[in-house]
């Protein structure tokens, strides 16, 4: 393990965002391989890449995710308020084992994009408009009522959309319990998508990799080259200030 991946981490993170990028790796034959990156935002609003891990491409097990989260614990993380991800099977159960008080939140942006996959493109604007009252509802009950109204209009034509939202509902609703400043931050994996865009450009330029180690080295070098002036970090900290004040009030008993 390189020193970057072994370095100590902060004891508390307001949120950890986890997402995947698909890389072509030659393993006998060239195949798509997911590589997972985790970004943590600490209580000062600093955003940092905590680590990267190669997956097996068949959907990672709870055991796999527990190993990842245990590594973070061993590097010093004691508490996480939110873990934001997009449909990573096995992760929610592992989060509850590694960080019992952490809340698993699905990425709302990804959920909306996945909704579009089941509908004709000509209806996307209407669907986006009709979904907005669901994820901006003040309570879970209100969100459920708004979704039933949405489903009555769209799910007869596109029944897979109802199934998609019902399957994601448990991880969709947690952020509805918090004020708008926290909602705005945790309802999306935008914190990690800009990083993934940089990763994808580097990966496309190289085509495929001979093994996992070569792919991880490429992603590591991209990470090291990020934000050389520090301006991006400064903008991120400024953006997080309102949410951090809300975190300080909401999670007062867990912040030392």
PDB file of C-alpha atoms in Angstrom:
ATOM      1  CA  UNK A   1       0.000   0.000   0.000  1.00  0.00           C
ATOM      2  CA  UNK A   2       1.377   3.449  -0.878  1.00  0.00           C
ATOM      3  CA  UNK A   3       1.850   6.103   1.792  1.00  0.00           C
ATOM      4  CA  UNK A   4      -0.985   8.194   0.363  1.00  0.00           C
ATOM      5  CA  UNK A   5      -3.447   5.369   1.050  1.00  0.00           C
ATOM      6  CA  UNK A   6      -1.916   4.632   4.468  1.00  0.00           C
ATOM      7  CA  UNK A   7      -1.915   8.178   5.828  1.00  0.00           C
ATOM      8  CA  UNK A   8      -3.943   8.929   8.989  1.00  0.00           C
ATOM      9  CA  UNK A   9      -7.424  10.405   8.513  1.00  0.00           C
ATOM     10  CA  UNK A  10      -9.582  12.811  10.500  1.00  0.00           C
ATOM     11  CA  UNK A  11     -11.589  11.279  13.383  1.00  0.00           C
ATOM     12  CA  UNK A  12     -14.924  12.734  12.235  1.00  0.00           C
ATOM     13  CA  UNK A  13     -16.326  13.380   8.752  1.00  0.00           C
ATOM     14  CA  UNK A  14     -19.560  15.204   8.079  1.00  0.00           C
ATOM     15  CA  UNK A  15     -20.008  13.131   4.933  1.00  0.00           C
ATOM     16  CA  UNK A  16     -18.220  10.495   2.898  1.00  0.00           C
ATOM     17  CA  UNK A  17     -19.177  10.212  -0.774  1.00  0.00           C
ATOM     18  CA  UNK A  18     -18.523   6.888  -2.539  1.00  0.00           C
ATOM     19  CA  UNK A  19     -18.807   6.361  -6.285  1.00  0.00           C
ATOM     20  CA  UNK A  20     -17.371   4.138  -9.017  1.00  0.00           C
ATOM     21  CA  UNK A  21     -15.558   4.662 -12.284  1.00  0.00           C
ATOM     22  CA  UNK A  22     -15.333   1.841 -14.835  1.00  0.00           C
ATOM     23  CA  UNK A  23     -11.858   1.087 -16.198  1.00  0.00           C
ATOM     24  CA  UNK A  24     -10.825  -1.418 -18.862  1.00  0.00           C
ATOM     25  CA  UNK A  25      -8.298  -3.879 -17.410  1.00  0.00           C
ATOM     26  CA  UNK A  26      -6.657  -6.807 -19.212  1.00  0.00           C
ATOM     27  CA  UNK A  27      -7.212  -9.873 -17.057  1.00  0.00           C
ATOM     28  CA  UNK A  28      -6.745 -12.659 -19.607  1.00  0.00           C
ATOM     29  CA  UNK A  29      -9.041 -10.549 -21.736  1.00  0.00           C
ATOM     30  CA  UNK A  30      -9.966  -6.881 -21.578  1.00  0.00           C
ATOM     31  CA  UNK A  31     -12.989  -6.351 -19.333  1.00  0.00           C
ATOM     32  CA  UNK A  32     -14.665  -3.520 -17.492  1.00  0.00           C
ATOM     33  CA  UNK A  33     -13.569  -3.214 -13.883  1.00  0.00           C
ATOM     34  CA  UNK A  34     -15.060  -0.797 -11.319  1.00  0.00           C
ATOM     35  CA  UNK A  35     -12.716   1.292  -9.189  1.00  0.00           C
ATOM     36  CA  UNK A  36     -14.273   2.981  -6.166  1.00  0.00           C
ATOM     37  CA  UNK A  37     -13.214   6.338  -4.786  1.00  0.00           C
ATOM     38  CA  UNK A  38     -14.220   7.783  -1.416  1.00  0.00           C
ATOM     39  CA  UNK A  39     -14.183  11.526  -0.729  1.00  0.00           C
ATOM     40  CA  UNK A  40     -14.531  12.783   2.824  1.00  0.00           C
ATOM     41  CA  UNK A  41     -15.591  16.245   3.940  1.00  0.00           C
ATOM     42  CA  UNK A  42     -14.357  17.044   7.441  1.00  0.00           C
ATOM     43  CA  UNK A  43     -15.808  19.430  10.029  1.00  0.00           C
ATOM     44  CA  UNK A  44     -13.804  22.346   8.615  1.00  0.00           C
ATOM     45  CA  UNK A  45     -15.292  21.807   5.169  1.00  0.00           C
ATOM     46  CA  UNK A  46     -12.097  20.394   3.662  1.00  0.00           C
ATOM     47  CA  UNK A  47     -12.652  17.858   0.885  1.00  0.00           C
ATOM     48  CA  UNK A  48     -10.120  15.036   0.529  1.00  0.00           C
ATOM     49  CA  UNK A  49      -9.799  11.753  -1.363  1.00  0.00           C
ATOM     50  CA  UNK A  50      -9.637   9.102   1.355  1.00  0.00           C
ATOM     51  CA  UNK A  51      -8.791   6.146  -0.849  1.00  0.00           C
ATOM     52  CA  UNK A  52      -9.444   4.074  -3.982  1.00  0.00           C
ATOM     53  CA  UNK A  53     -10.204   0.370  -4.298  1.00  0.00           C
ATOM     54  CA  UNK A  54     -10.573  -2.081  -7.187  1.00  0.00           C
ATOM     55  CA  UNK A  55     -13.825  -4.045  -7.363  1.00  0.00           C
ATOM     56  CA  UNK A  56     -14.504  -7.375  -9.024  1.00  0.00           C
ATOM     57  CA  UNK A  57     -17.133  -6.097 -11.442  1.00  0.00           C
ATOM     58  CA  UNK A  58     -19.982  -8.350 -10.314  1.00  0.00           C
ATOM     59  CA  UNK A  59     -21.444  -6.155  -7.573  1.00  0.00           C
ATOM     60  CA  UNK A  60     -19.467  -5.964  -4.379  1.00  0.00           C
ATOM     61  CA  UNK A  61     -20.498  -7.954  -1.338  1.00  0.00           C
ATOM     62  CA  UNK A  62     -21.127  -6.683   2.174  1.00  0.00           C
ATOM     63  CA  UNK A  63     -17.850  -8.362   3.134  1.00  0.00           C
ATOM     64  CA  UNK A  64     -15.980  -6.288   0.535  1.00  0.00           C
ATOM     65  CA  UNK A  65     -17.454  -3.018   1.791  1.00  0.00           C
ATOM     66  CA  UNK A  66     -16.842  -3.923   5.415  1.00  0.00           C
ATOM     67  CA  UNK A  67     -13.163  -4.390   4.561  1.00  0.00           C
ATOM     68  CA  UNK A  68     -13.075  -0.931   2.918  1.00  0.00           C
ATOM     69  CA  UNK A  69     -14.781   0.760   5.866  1.00  0.00           C
ATOM     70  CA  UNK A  70     -12.641  -1.138   8.375  1.00  0.00           C
ATOM     71  CA  UNK A  71      -9.563   0.220   6.596  1.00  0.00           C
ATOM     72  CA  UNK A  72     -10.913   3.753   7.096  1.00  0.00           C
ATOM     73  CA  UNK A  73     -11.488   3.008  10.783  1.00  0.00           C
ATOM     74  CA  UNK A  74      -7.972   1.660  11.146  1.00  0.00           C
ATOM     75  CA  UNK A  75      -6.641   4.888   9.660  1.00  0.00           C
ATOM     76  CA  UNK A  76      -8.371   6.932  12.354  1.00  0.00           C
ATOM     77  CA  UNK A  77     -12.000   7.564  11.315  1.00  0.00           C
ATOM     78  CA  UNK A  78     -14.227   7.187  14.371  1.00  0.00           C
ATOM     79  CA  UNK A  79     -17.526   8.678  13.221  1.00  0.00           C
ATOM     80  CA  UNK A  80     -19.303   9.642   9.993  1.00  0.00           C
ATOM     81  CA  UNK A  81     -22.609  11.493   9.850  1.00  0.00           C
ATOM     82  CA  UNK A  82     -23.619  10.559   6.270  1.00  0.00           C
ATOM     83  CA  UNK A  83     -22.405   8.067   3.678  1.00  0.00           C
ATOM     84  CA  UNK A  84     -23.683   9.172   0.260  1.00  0.00           C
ATOM     85  CA  UNK A  85     -23.619   6.615  -2.555  1.00  0.00           C
ATOM     86  CA  UNK A  86     -25.527   5.355  -5.566  1.00  0.00           C
ATOM     87  CA  UNK A  87     -27.026   1.879  -5.362  1.00  0.00           C
ATOM     88  CA  UNK A  88     -23.915   0.061  -4.134  1.00  0.00           C
ATOM     89  CA  UNK A  89     -25.268  -3.294  -2.973  1.00  0.00           C
ATOM     90  CA  UNK A  90     -23.916  -4.555   0.310  1.00  0.00           C
ATOM     91  CA  UNK A  91     -22.751  -1.105   1.408  1.00  0.00           C
ATOM     92  CA  UNK A  92     -25.663  -0.075   3.695  1.00  0.00           C
ATOM     93  CA  UNK A  93     -25.328  -3.155   5.930  1.00  0.00           C
ATOM     94  CA  UNK A  94     -21.567  -2.675   6.111  1.00  0.00           C
ATOM     95  CA  UNK A  95     -21.935   0.983   7.088  1.00  0.00           C
ATOM     96  CA  UNK A  96     -24.152   0.035  10.027  1.00  0.00           C
ATOM     97  CA  UNK A  97     -21.509  -2.453  11.186  1.00  0.00           C
ATOM     98  CA  UNK A  98     -18.501  -0.129  10.833  1.00  0.00           C
ATOM     99  CA  UNK A  99     -20.141   3.194  11.781  1.00  0.00           C
ATOM    100  CA  UNK A 100     -23.368   2.412  13.666  1.00  0.00           C
ATOM    101  CA  UNK A 101     -24.574   6.025  13.826  1.00  0.00           C
ATOM    102  CA  UNK A 102     -23.895   6.847  10.160  1.00  0.00           C
ATOM    103  CA  UNK A 103     -26.834   7.477   7.827  1.00  0.00           C
ATOM    104  CA  UNK A 104     -26.750   5.970   4.324  1.00  0.00           C
ATOM    105  CA  UNK A 105     -28.190   8.373   1.739  1.00  0.00           C
ATOM    106  CA  UNK A 106     -28.742   7.584  -1.919  1.00  0.00           C
ATOM    107  CA  UNK A 107     -27.711  10.170  -4.488  1.00  0.00           C
ATOM    108  CA  UNK A 108     -30.871  11.953  -5.623  1.00  0.00           C
ATOM    109  CA  UNK A 109     -29.272  13.121  -8.865  1.00  0.00           C
ATOM    110  CA  UNK A 110     -28.435   9.540  -9.838  1.00  0.00           C
ATOM    111  CA  UNK A 111     -31.938   8.403  -8.879  1.00  0.00           C
ATOM    112  CA  UNK A 112     -33.469  11.007 -11.197  1.00  0.00           C
ATOM    113  CA  UNK A 113     -31.079  10.086 -14.028  1.00  0.00           C
ATOM    114  CA  UNK A 114     -31.957   6.425 -13.620  1.00  0.00           C
ATOM    115  CA  UNK A 115     -35.639   7.386 -13.812  1.00  0.00           C
ATOM    116  CA  UNK A 116     -35.027   8.942 -17.220  1.00  0.00           C
ATOM    117  CA  UNK A 117     -33.595   5.640 -18.491  1.00  0.00           C
ATOM    118  CA  UNK A 118     -37.080   4.109 -18.399  1.00  0.00           C
ATOM    119  CA  UNK A 119     -38.884   6.970 -20.161  1.00  0.00           C
ATOM    120  CA  UNK A 120     -38.960   8.459 -23.622  1.00  0.00           C
ATOM    121  CA  UNK A 121     -36.612  11.417 -23.949  1.00  0.00           C
ATOM    122  CA  UNK A 122     -39.450  13.707 -25.025  1.00  0.00           C
ATOM    123  CA  UNK A 123     -40.955  13.382 -21.509  1.00  0.00           C
ATOM    124  CA  UNK A 124     -37.778  14.016 -19.499  1.00  0.00           C
ATOM    125  CA  UNK A 125     -38.493  17.686 -18.778  1.00  0.00           C
ATOM    126  CA  UNK A 126     -42.030  16.902 -17.603  1.00  0.00           C
ATOM    127  CA  UNK A 127     -40.859  13.995 -15.457  1.00  0.00           C
ATOM    128  CA  UNK A 128     -38.134  16.126 -13.862  1.00  0.00           C
ATOM    129  CA  UNK A 129     -40.699  18.816 -13.056  1.00  0.00           C
ATOM    130  CA  UNK A 130     -43.166  16.302 -11.593  1.00  0.00           C
ATOM    131  CA  UNK A 131     -40.479  14.604  -9.477  1.00  0.00           C
ATOM    132  CA  UNK A 132     -39.319  17.820  -7.840  1.00  0.00           C
ATOM    133  CA  UNK A 133     -42.175  17.923  -5.261  1.00  0.00           C
ATOM    134  CA  UNK A 134     -41.145  14.397  -4.174  1.00  0.00           C
ATOM    135  CA  UNK A 135     -37.539  15.141  -3.196  1.00  0.00           C
ATOM    136  CA  UNK A 136     -38.274  18.649  -1.917  1.00  0.00           C
ATOM    137  CA  UNK A 137     -41.149  17.499   0.316  1.00  0.00           C
ATOM    138  CA  UNK A 138     -40.975  18.602   3.977  1.00  0.00           C
ATOM    139  CA  UNK A 139     -41.575  15.104   5.394  1.00  0.00           C
ATOM    140  CA  UNK A 140     -41.488  11.459   4.357  1.00  0.00           C
ATOM    141  CA  UNK A 141     -45.277  11.282   4.426  1.00  0.00           C
ATOM    142  CA  UNK A 142     -45.522  14.279   2.119  1.00  0.00           C
ATOM    143  CA  UNK A 143     -42.888  12.765  -0.188  1.00  0.00           C
ATOM    144  CA  UNK A 144     -44.863   9.512  -0.336  1.00  0.00           C
ATOM    145  CA  UNK A 145     -48.059  11.387  -1.204  1.00  0.00           C
ATOM    146  CA  UNK A 146     -46.300  13.393  -3.926  1.00  0.00           C
ATOM    147  CA  UNK A 147     -44.781  10.215  -5.346  1.00  0.00           C
ATOM    148  CA  UNK A 148     -48.196   8.544  -5.553  1.00  0.00           C
ATOM    149  CA  UNK A 149     -49.399  11.558  -7.530  1.00  0.00           C
ATOM    150  CA  UNK A 150     -46.374  11.226  -9.783  1.00  0.00           C
ATOM    151  CA  UNK A 151     -46.924   7.466 -10.176  1.00  0.00           C
ATOM    152  CA  UNK A 152     -50.582   7.930 -11.077  1.00  0.00           C
ATOM    153  CA  UNK A 153     -49.490  10.120 -13.986  1.00  0.00           C
ATOM    154  CA  UNK A 154     -46.402   8.253 -15.211  1.00  0.00           C
ATOM    155  CA  UNK A 155     -46.090   4.720 -13.823  1.00  0.00           C
ATOM    156  CA  UNK A 156     -48.915   3.177 -15.834  1.00  0.00           C
ATOM    157  CA  UNK A 157     -46.913   4.064 -18.923  1.00  0.00           C
ATOM    158  CA  UNK A 158     -43.545   3.297 -17.269  1.00  0.00           C
ATOM    159  CA  UNK A 159     -44.080   0.743 -14.440  1.00  0.00           C
ATOM    160  CA  UNK A 160     -40.305   0.213 -14.030  1.00  0.00           C
ATOM    161  CA  UNK A 161     -40.059   3.749 -12.612  1.00  0.00           C
ATOM    162  CA  UNK A 162     -42.256   2.797  -9.646  1.00  0.00           C
ATOM    163  CA  UNK A 163     -40.129  -0.277  -8.958  1.00  0.00           C
ATOM    164  CA  UNK A 164     -36.942   1.824  -9.164  1.00  0.00           C
ATOM    165  CA  UNK A 165     -38.171   4.321  -6.571  1.00  0.00           C
ATOM    166  CA  UNK A 166     -39.702   1.722  -4.269  1.00  0.00           C
ATOM    167  CA  UNK A 167     -36.410  -0.217  -4.221  1.00  0.00           C
ATOM    168  CA  UNK A 168     -34.471   2.970  -3.427  1.00  0.00           C
ATOM    169  CA  UNK A 169     -36.985   4.430  -0.956  1.00  0.00           C
ATOM    170  CA  UNK A 170     -35.233   3.352   2.273  1.00  0.00           C
ATOM    171  CA  UNK A 171     -32.007   5.089   1.235  1.00  0.00           C
ATOM    172  CA  UNK A 172     -33.870   8.002  -0.406  1.00  0.00           C
ATOM    173  CA  UNK A 173     -35.787   9.314   2.605  1.00  0.00           C
ATOM    174  CA  UNK A 174     -33.129   9.975   5.326  1.00  0.00           C
ATOM    175  CA  UNK A 175     -32.216  13.476   4.158  1.00  0.00           C
ATOM    176  CA  UNK A 176     -35.876  14.569   4.438  1.00  0.00           C
ATOM    177  CA  UNK A 177     -35.396  14.738   8.221  1.00  0.00           C
ATOM    178  CA  UNK A 178     -32.856  17.584   7.937  1.00  0.00           C
ATOM    179  CA  UNK A 179     -32.954  21.255   7.073  1.00  0.00           C
ATOM    180  CA  UNK A 180     -32.401  22.597   3.601  1.00  0.00           C
ATOM    181  CA  UNK A 181     -28.699  23.404   4.055  1.00  0.00           C
ATOM    182  CA  UNK A 182     -27.861  19.806   4.906  1.00  0.00           C
ATOM    183  CA  UNK A 183     -30.199  18.468   2.229  1.00  0.00           C
ATOM    184  CA  UNK A 184     -28.522  20.567  -0.450  1.00  0.00           C
ATOM    185  CA  UNK A 185     -25.128  19.040   0.313  1.00  0.00           C
ATOM    186  CA  UNK A 186     -25.885  15.392   0.995  1.00  0.00           C
ATOM    187  CA  UNK A 187     -28.532  14.674  -1.651  1.00  0.00           C
ATOM    188  CA  UNK A 188     -25.931  14.400  -4.419  1.00  0.00           C
ATOM    189  CA  UNK A 189     -22.569  12.837  -5.184  1.00  0.00           C
ATOM    190  CA  UNK A 190     -21.506  15.996  -7.052  1.00  0.00           C
ATOM    191  CA  UNK A 191     -18.573  16.186  -4.650  1.00  0.00           C
ATOM    192  CA  UNK A 192     -17.101  13.129  -6.300  1.00  0.00           C
ATOM    193  CA  UNK A 193     -18.430  13.435  -9.863  1.00  0.00           C
ATOM    194  CA  UNK A 194     -16.038  16.262 -10.751  1.00  0.00           C
ATOM    195  CA  UNK A 195     -13.194  14.007  -9.629  1.00  0.00           C
ATOM    196  CA  UNK A 196     -14.567  11.122 -11.688  1.00  0.00           C
ATOM    197  CA  UNK A 197     -14.663  13.365 -14.762  1.00  0.00           C
ATOM    198  CA  UNK A 198     -10.906  13.884 -14.389  1.00  0.00           C
ATOM    199  CA  UNK A 199     -10.396  10.169 -13.909  1.00  0.00           C
ATOM    200  CA  UNK A 200     -12.392   9.354 -17.044  1.00  0.00           C
ATOM    201  CA  UNK A 201     -10.341  11.721 -19.202  1.00  0.00           C
ATOM    202  CA  UNK A 202      -7.119  10.091 -18.004  1.00  0.00           C
ATOM    203  CA  UNK A 203      -8.500   6.578 -18.505  1.00  0.00           C
ATOM    204  CA  UNK A 204      -9.782   7.291 -22.026  1.00  0.00           C
ATOM    205  CA  UNK A 205      -6.375   8.652 -22.992  1.00  0.00           C
ATOM    206  CA  UNK A 206      -4.739   5.327 -22.073  1.00  0.00           C
ATOM    207  CA  UNK A 207      -7.349   2.896 -23.431  1.00  0.00           C
ATOM    208  CA  UNK A 208      -6.882  -0.070 -21.119  1.00  0.00           C
ATOM    209  CA  UNK A 209      -4.462  -1.168 -18.400  1.00  0.00           C
ATOM    210  CA  UNK A 210      -2.457  -4.398 -18.002  1.00  0.00           C
ATOM    211  CA  UNK A 211      -3.538  -4.898 -14.377  1.00  0.00           C
ATOM    212  CA  UNK A 212      -5.249  -3.302 -11.378  1.00  0.00           C
ATOM    213  CA  UNK A 213      -2.011  -1.826 -10.035  1.00  0.00           C
ATOM    214  CA  UNK A 214      -1.391   0.123 -13.262  1.00  0.00           C
ATOM    215  CA  UNK A 215      -4.945   1.477 -13.228  1.00  0.00           C
ATOM    216  CA  UNK A 216      -4.693   2.506  -9.557  1.00  0.00           C
ATOM    217  CA  UNK A 217      -1.360   4.244 -10.237  1.00  0.00           C
ATOM    218  CA  UNK A 218      -2.967   6.294 -13.025  1.00  0.00           C
ATOM    219  CA  UNK A 219      -5.884   7.307 -10.797  1.00  0.00           C
ATOM    220  CA  UNK A 220      -3.473   8.105  -7.970  1.00  0.00           C
ATOM    221  CA  UNK A 221      -1.425  10.434 -10.183  1.00  0.00           C
ATOM    222  CA  UNK A 222      -4.596  12.208 -11.307  1.00  0.00           C
ATOM    223  CA  UNK A 223      -5.565  12.677  -7.654  1.00  0.00           C
ATOM    224  CA  UNK A 224      -2.157  14.115  -6.778  1.00  0.00           C
ATOM    225  CA  UNK A 225      -2.447  16.662  -9.603  1.00  0.00           C
ATOM    226  CA  UNK A 226      -5.806  18.064  -8.468  1.00  0.00           C
ATOM    227  CA  UNK A 227      -6.220  21.709  -7.459  1.00  0.00           C
ATOM    228  CA  UNK A 228      -2.536  22.762  -7.413  1.00  0.00           C
ATOM    229  CA  UNK A 229      -3.407  26.372  -6.449  1.00  0.00           C
ATOM    230  CA  UNK A 230      -5.879  25.458  -3.678  1.00  0.00           C
ATOM    231  CA  UNK A 231      -8.604  27.647  -5.164  1.00  0.00           C
ATOM    232  CA  UNK A 232     -10.970  24.730  -5.640  1.00  0.00           C
ATOM    233  CA  UNK A 233     -10.636  23.737  -1.985  1.00  0.00           C
ATOM    234  CA  UNK A 234     -11.254  27.347  -0.905  1.00  0.00           C
ATOM    235  CA  UNK A 235     -14.455  27.518  -2.992  1.00  0.00           C
ATOM    236  CA  UNK A 236     -15.617  24.167  -1.584  1.00  0.00           C
ATOM    237  CA  UNK A 237     -15.054  25.291   2.027  1.00  0.00           C
ATOM    238  CA  UNK A 238     -17.050  28.477   1.377  1.00  0.00           C
ATOM    239  CA  UNK A 239     -19.891  26.482  -0.146  1.00  0.00           C
ATOM    240  CA  UNK A 240     -19.988  24.158   2.852  1.00  0.00           C
ATOM    241  CA  UNK A 241     -20.072  26.850   5.569  1.00  0.00           C
ATOM    242  CA  UNK A 242     -23.898  27.057   5.861  1.00  0.00           C
ATOM    243  CA  UNK A 243     -24.173  23.262   5.969  1.00  0.00           C
ATOM    244  CA  UNK A 244     -21.400  22.965   8.549  1.00  0.00           C
ATOM    245  CA  UNK A 245     -23.266  25.335  10.857  1.00  0.00           C
ATOM    246  CA  UNK A 246     -26.347  23.141  10.474  1.00  0.00           C
ATOM    247  CA  UNK A 247     -24.249  20.019  11.152  1.00  0.00           C
ATOM    248  CA  UNK A 248     -22.841  21.607  14.312  1.00  0.00           C
ATOM    249  CA  UNK A 249     -26.365  22.125  15.657  1.00  0.00           C
ATOM    250  CA  UNK A 250     -27.898  18.852  14.455  1.00  0.00           C
ATOM    251  CA  UNK A 251     -25.016  16.620  15.596  1.00  0.00           C
ATOM    252  CA  UNK A 252     -23.899  18.651  18.596  1.00  0.00           C
ATOM    253  CA  UNK A 253     -23.511  15.609  20.855  1.00  0.00           C
ATOM    254  CA  UNK A 254     -21.151  13.906  18.396  1.00  0.00           C
ATOM    255  CA  UNK A 255     -18.862  16.881  17.703  1.00  0.00           C
ATOM    256  CA  UNK A 256     -16.068  17.471  20.156  1.00  0.00           C
TER     257      UNK A 256
END
